[in-house]
């Protein structure tokens, strides 16, 4: 390990087609910048399998989640849970998800989203694995399922949190962890997050790029193709530091320790 501060990116969509031509270089650049380990997000059975396969090539540096995003809930079937269960047996898979509810896009019918969200919460409980959660414009139903179904001792993180203060306080009261992305660097949409991040205890806060999405708007220079990469995670840490009155080094240290404990890395 270099003398650079280690920082864990808890959510990258590394199997996205935008990384198809230079995936290895993206990973290597991030590692050289101290961003390691990184956790590849699985959003369907197929992408979870691809994520796990790729993570095995970088033991100790890449890990993966296994789950079905609410957008893909409509594609679930009788083999889905067993496929996720099989994937979760691998050492490189460290959480169930990305799963949850998305009423913003409604790419899957809401009753189907609810059904498969509940089933993945049950699977995480069965396997005693953390949950990697997605919620957009669905707070009430999402919170109801978590309160009813998630055991108190089961770790869960609401990744890419962009909600309201009331929603944040509800999630913290439920014992959930919070993932913050480059959304906090957006002076238009992320302004409220700059206030809210102060409410998140250090042992509940983790940071992520959600690459290739959510490129920080205030990056200088901006990437030519607009693509977000894990190498930009320290930039997000600096934004969090600015908002919380801590040093960037301390933010990186605390979020890394929190992520290691959460994912048992």
Coordinates of C-alpha atoms in Angstrom, one line a residue:
X1 CA 0.0 0.0 0.0
X2 CA 1.3 3.4 -0.9
X3 CA 1.5 6.3 1.6
X4 CA -1.8 7.6 0.2
X5 CA -4.8 7.5 2.5
X6 CA -6.9 4.4 1.9
X7 CA -10.5 5.1 0.9
X8 CA -13.2 2.5 0.2
X9 CA -15.7 3.1 -2.6
X10 CA -18.8 1.1 -1.5
X11 CA -20.6 1.4 -4.8
X12 CA -19.3 1.3 -8.4
X13 CA -21.1 0.0 -11.4
X14 CA -17.9 -1.3 -12.9
X15 CA -19.6 -3.8 -15.2
X16 CA -21.4 -0.9 -17.0
X17 CA -20.8 -0.8 -20.7
X18 CA -19.0 2.6 -20.4
X19 CA -16.1 0.8 -18.8
X20 CA -16.0 -1.9 -21.5
X21 CA -12.9 -0.6 -23.2
X22 CA -10.7 0.4 -20.2
X23 CA -12.0 -1.4 -17.1
X24 CA -8.6 -2.6 -16.0
X25 CA -7.0 0.8 -16.3
X26 CA -9.9 2.4 -14.3
X27 CA -9.3 -0.1 -11.5
X28 CA -5.6 0.3 -11.5
X29 CA -5.8 4.1 -11.5
X30 CA -8.1 4.0 -8.5
X31 CA -5.9 1.6 -6.6
X32 CA -2.8 3.8 -7.3
X33 CA -4.8 6.8 -5.9
X34 CA -5.5 4.9 -2.7
X35 CA -9.1 4.0 -3.5
X36 CA -9.2 0.3 -2.5
X37 CA -11.0 -1.9 -1.9
X38 CA -13.9 -1.1 -4.2
X39 CA -17.3 -2.8 -4.2
X40 CA -18.9 -3.6 -7.5
X41 CA -22.7 -3.2 -7.4
X42 CA -24.8 -6.1 -8.7
X43 CA -28.2 -4.9 -10.1
X44 CA -29.5 -8.2 -11.7
X45 CA -28.6 -11.8 -11.6
X46 CA -26.5 -11.4 -14.7
X47 CA -24.7 -8.2 -13.6
X48 CA -24.2 -9.7 -10.1
X49 CA -22.5 -12.8 -11.8
X50 CA -20.3 -10.5 -13.9
X51 CA -19.4 -8.4 -10.9
X52 CA -18.4 -11.5 -8.8
X53 CA -16.4 -13.0 -11.7
X54 CA -14.5 -9.7 -12.2
X55 CA -14.0 -9.2 -8.4
X56 CA -12.3 -12.6 -8.2
X57 CA -9.5 -11.2 -10.4
X58 CA -8.6 -8.7 -7.8
X59 CA -8.7 -10.5 -4.4
X60 CA -8.8 -8.0 -1.5
X61 CA -9.1 -5.1 -3.8
X62 CA -12.5 -5.7 -5.5
X63 CA -15.6 -7.2 -3.9
X64 CA -19.2 -7.4 -5.2
X65 CA -22.8 -7.3 -4.1
X66 CA -25.5 -9.8 -5.4
X67 CA -29.0 -8.6 -5.9
X68 CA -31.8 -7.3 -8.1
X69 CA -32.4 -3.5 -8.4
X70 CA -36.1 -2.5 -8.4
X71 CA -35.8 -1.5 -12.0
X72 CA -35.1 -5.2 -12.8
X73 CA -37.6 -6.7 -10.4
X74 CA -39.9 -7.5 -13.3
X75 CA -37.3 -10.0 -14.6
X76 CA -37.2 -12.0 -11.4
X77 CA -38.4 -15.6 -11.5
X78 CA -38.3 -18.9 -9.7
X79 CA -34.5 -19.3 -10.1
X80 CA -33.6 -15.7 -9.0
X81 CA -33.2 -16.3 -5.2
X82 CA -31.2 -19.5 -5.6
X83 CA -28.9 -17.8 -8.1
X84 CA -28.3 -15.0 -5.6
X85 CA -27.8 -17.5 -2.8
X86 CA -25.2 -19.4 -4.9
X87 CA -23.4 -16.1 -5.7
X88 CA -23.4 -15.0 -2.1
X89 CA -21.4 -18.2 -1.1
X90 CA -18.3 -16.7 -2.8
X91 CA -15.8 -14.8 -0.6
X92 CA -15.9 -11.9 -3.0
X93 CA -19.6 -11.2 -2.4
X94 CA -20.1 -9.1 0.6
X95 CA -23.7 -7.9 0.6
X96 CA -27.2 -8.6 -0.8
X97 CA -28.4 -5.9 -3.2
X98 CA -28.7 -3.5 -4.8
X99 CA -32.4 -4.0 -3.8
X100 CA -35.2 -1.7 -2.7
X101 CA -37.9 0.5 -4.3
X102 CA -37.9 3.1 -7.0
X103 CA -41.2 4.9 -7.5
X104 CA -39.4 7.7 -9.5
X105 CA -39.0 5.6 -12.7
X106 CA -41.4 2.7 -12.1
X107 CA -39.6 0.5 -14.5
X108 CA -41.1 -2.5 -12.7
X109 CA -44.7 -2.5 -11.3
X110 CA -44.8 -1.4 -7.7
X111 CA -46.3 -4.6 -6.4
X112 CA -43.5 -6.6 -8.1
X113 CA -40.9 -4.2 -6.6
X114 CA -42.4 -4.7 -3.1
X115 CA -42.4 -8.5 -3.5
X116 CA -38.8 -8.8 -4.6
X117 CA -37.5 -6.3 -2.1
X118 CA -39.1 -8.3 0.7
X119 CA -37.6 -11.5 -0.6
X120 CA -34.1 -10.1 -0.7
X121 CA -34.4 -8.8 2.8
X122 CA -35.4 -12.3 3.9
X123 CA -32.4 -13.7 1.9
X124 CA -30.0 -11.3 3.6
X125 CA -31.4 -12.4 7.0
X126 CA -31.1 -16.1 6.0
X127 CA -27.5 -15.6 4.9
X128 CA -26.6 -13.1 7.7
X129 CA -25.3 -10.7 5.1
X130 CA -25.5 -6.9 5.0
X131 CA -28.1 -5.2 2.7
X132 CA -27.2 -2.7 0.0
X133 CA -30.4 -0.6 -0.5
X134 CA -31.9 1.6 -3.1
X135 CA -34.8 4.0 -2.3
X136 CA -36.1 6.7 -4.6
X137 CA -39.5 8.5 -4.0
X138 CA -40.7 5.4 -2.1
X139 CA -39.8 6.3 1.5
X140 CA -43.0 5.2 3.2
X141 CA -43.3 1.7 1.7
X142 CA -39.5 1.3 2.0
X143 CA -39.5 2.2 5.7
X144 CA -42.5 0.0 6.3
X145 CA -40.7 -3.1 4.9
X146 CA -37.4 -2.4 6.7
X147 CA -39.2 -1.9 10.0
X148 CA -41.3 -5.0 9.6
X149 CA -38.8 -7.4 8.1
X150 CA -35.2 -6.4 8.9
X151 CA -33.8 -7.7 12.1
X152 CA -32.2 -5.0 14.2
X153 CA -28.8 -6.7 14.1
X154 CA -28.7 -7.0 10.3
X155 CA -26.5 -4.2 8.8
X156 CA -28.1 -2.2 6.0
X157 CA -27.0 0.8 4.0
X158 CA -29.2 3.2 2.1
X159 CA -26.8 3.9 -0.8
X160 CA -26.8 7.2 -2.7
X161 CA -28.9 9.0 -0.1
X162 CA -30.5 12.1 -1.6
X163 CA -33.7 12.4 0.6
X164 CA -35.1 14.9 3.1
X165 CA -34.1 15.6 6.7
X166 CA -37.1 13.7 8.0
X167 CA -36.2 10.7 5.8
X168 CA -32.6 10.8 7.0
X169 CA -33.6 10.9 10.6
X170 CA -36.0 8.0 10.1
X171 CA -33.3 5.9 8.5
X172 CA -30.8 6.7 11.3
X173 CA -33.5 5.9 13.9
X174 CA -33.9 2.5 12.1
X175 CA -30.2 1.8 12.6
X176 CA -29.4 2.2 8.9
X177 CA -26.0 3.3 7.4
X178 CA -26.0 6.1 4.8
X179 CA -24.0 6.2 1.6
X180 CA -23.1 9.6 0.2
X181 CA -22.1 10.2 -3.4
X182 CA -21.0 13.1 -5.6
X183 CA -24.6 14.4 -5.4
X184 CA -23.2 16.4 -2.5
X185 CA -21.0 18.3 -5.0
X186 CA -24.0 19.5 -7.0
X187 CA -24.7 23.1 -6.0
X188 CA -28.2 22.8 -7.5
X189 CA -29.6 19.4 -6.5
X190 CA -27.3 18.6 -3.6
X191 CA -27.4 21.8 -1.6
X192 CA -29.6 20.3 1.1
X193 CA -27.3 17.3 1.5
X194 CA -24.5 19.6 2.5
X195 CA -26.5 20.4 5.6
X196 CA -27.8 16.9 6.2
X197 CA -24.4 15.1 6.1
X198 CA -23.6 16.8 9.4
X199 CA -26.4 14.7 11.1
X200 CA -24.9 11.4 10.1
X201 CA -22.7 9.9 12.8
X202 CA -19.2 8.9 11.6
X203 CA -19.8 5.2 12.3
X204 CA -22.9 5.3 10.0
X205 CA -21.4 7.2 7.1
X206 CA -19.9 5.7 4.0
X207 CA -18.9 7.3 0.7
X208 CA -19.2 6.1 -2.9
X209 CA -18.9 7.3 -6.4
X210 CA -21.8 5.2 -8.0
X211 CA -19.5 5.4 -11.1
X212 CA -20.1 5.9 -14.0
X213 CA -23.0 7.9 -12.8
X214 CA -23.2 11.1 -10.6
X215 CA -20.0 12.6 -11.7
X216 CA -19.3 15.5 -9.2
X217 CA -20.3 18.7 -11.0
X218 CA -17.5 20.7 -9.4
X219 CA -14.6 18.6 -10.7
X220 CA -11.8 20.6 -12.3
X221 CA -11.0 19.6 -14.9
X222 CA -14.2 17.7 -15.8
X223 CA -13.7 14.3 -17.4
X224 CA -14.0 14.7 -21.2
X225 CA -16.6 12.0 -21.6
X226 CA -18.5 13.0 -18.4
X227 CA -17.9 9.5 -16.9
X228 CA -17.5 9.2 -13.2
X229 CA -14.7 6.9 -11.9
X230 CA -13.7 5.6 -8.5
X231 CA -10.5 7.7 -8.7
X232 CA -12.8 10.7 -7.8
X233 CA -13.8 9.3 -4.4
X234 CA -11.3 11.6 -2.5
X235 CA -13.0 14.6 -4.1
X236 CA -16.3 13.4 -2.5
X237 CA -14.5 12.9 0.8
X238 CA -13.2 16.5 0.6
X239 CA -16.8 17.8 0.0
X240 CA -18.0 15.8 3.0
X241 CA -15.1 17.2 5.1
X242 CA -15.9 20.8 4.1
X243 CA -19.5 20.3 5.2
X244 CA -18.7 18.6 8.5
X245 CA -15.7 20.7 9.6
X246 CA -13.5 17.6 9.6
X247 CA -10.3 17.1 7.6
X248 CA -10.5 15.1 4.4
X249 CA -8.0 12.6 5.9
X250 CA -10.3 12.0 8.9
X251 CA -13.3 11.6 6.7
X252 CA -11.5 9.0 4.6
X253 CA -10.2 7.2 7.7
X254 CA -13.6 7.1 9.4
X255 CA -15.6 6.1 6.3
X256 CA -13.0 3.4 5.5
X257 CA -13.2 2.0 9.1
X258 CA -17.0 2.1 9.0
X259 CA -17.1 0.3 5.6
X260 CA -14.6 -2.4 6.7
X261 CA -16.7 -3.2 9.8
X262 CA -20.0 -3.1 7.8
X263 CA -18.9 -5.4 5.0
X264 CA -16.5 -7.4 7.2
X265 CA -13.5 -6.7 5.0

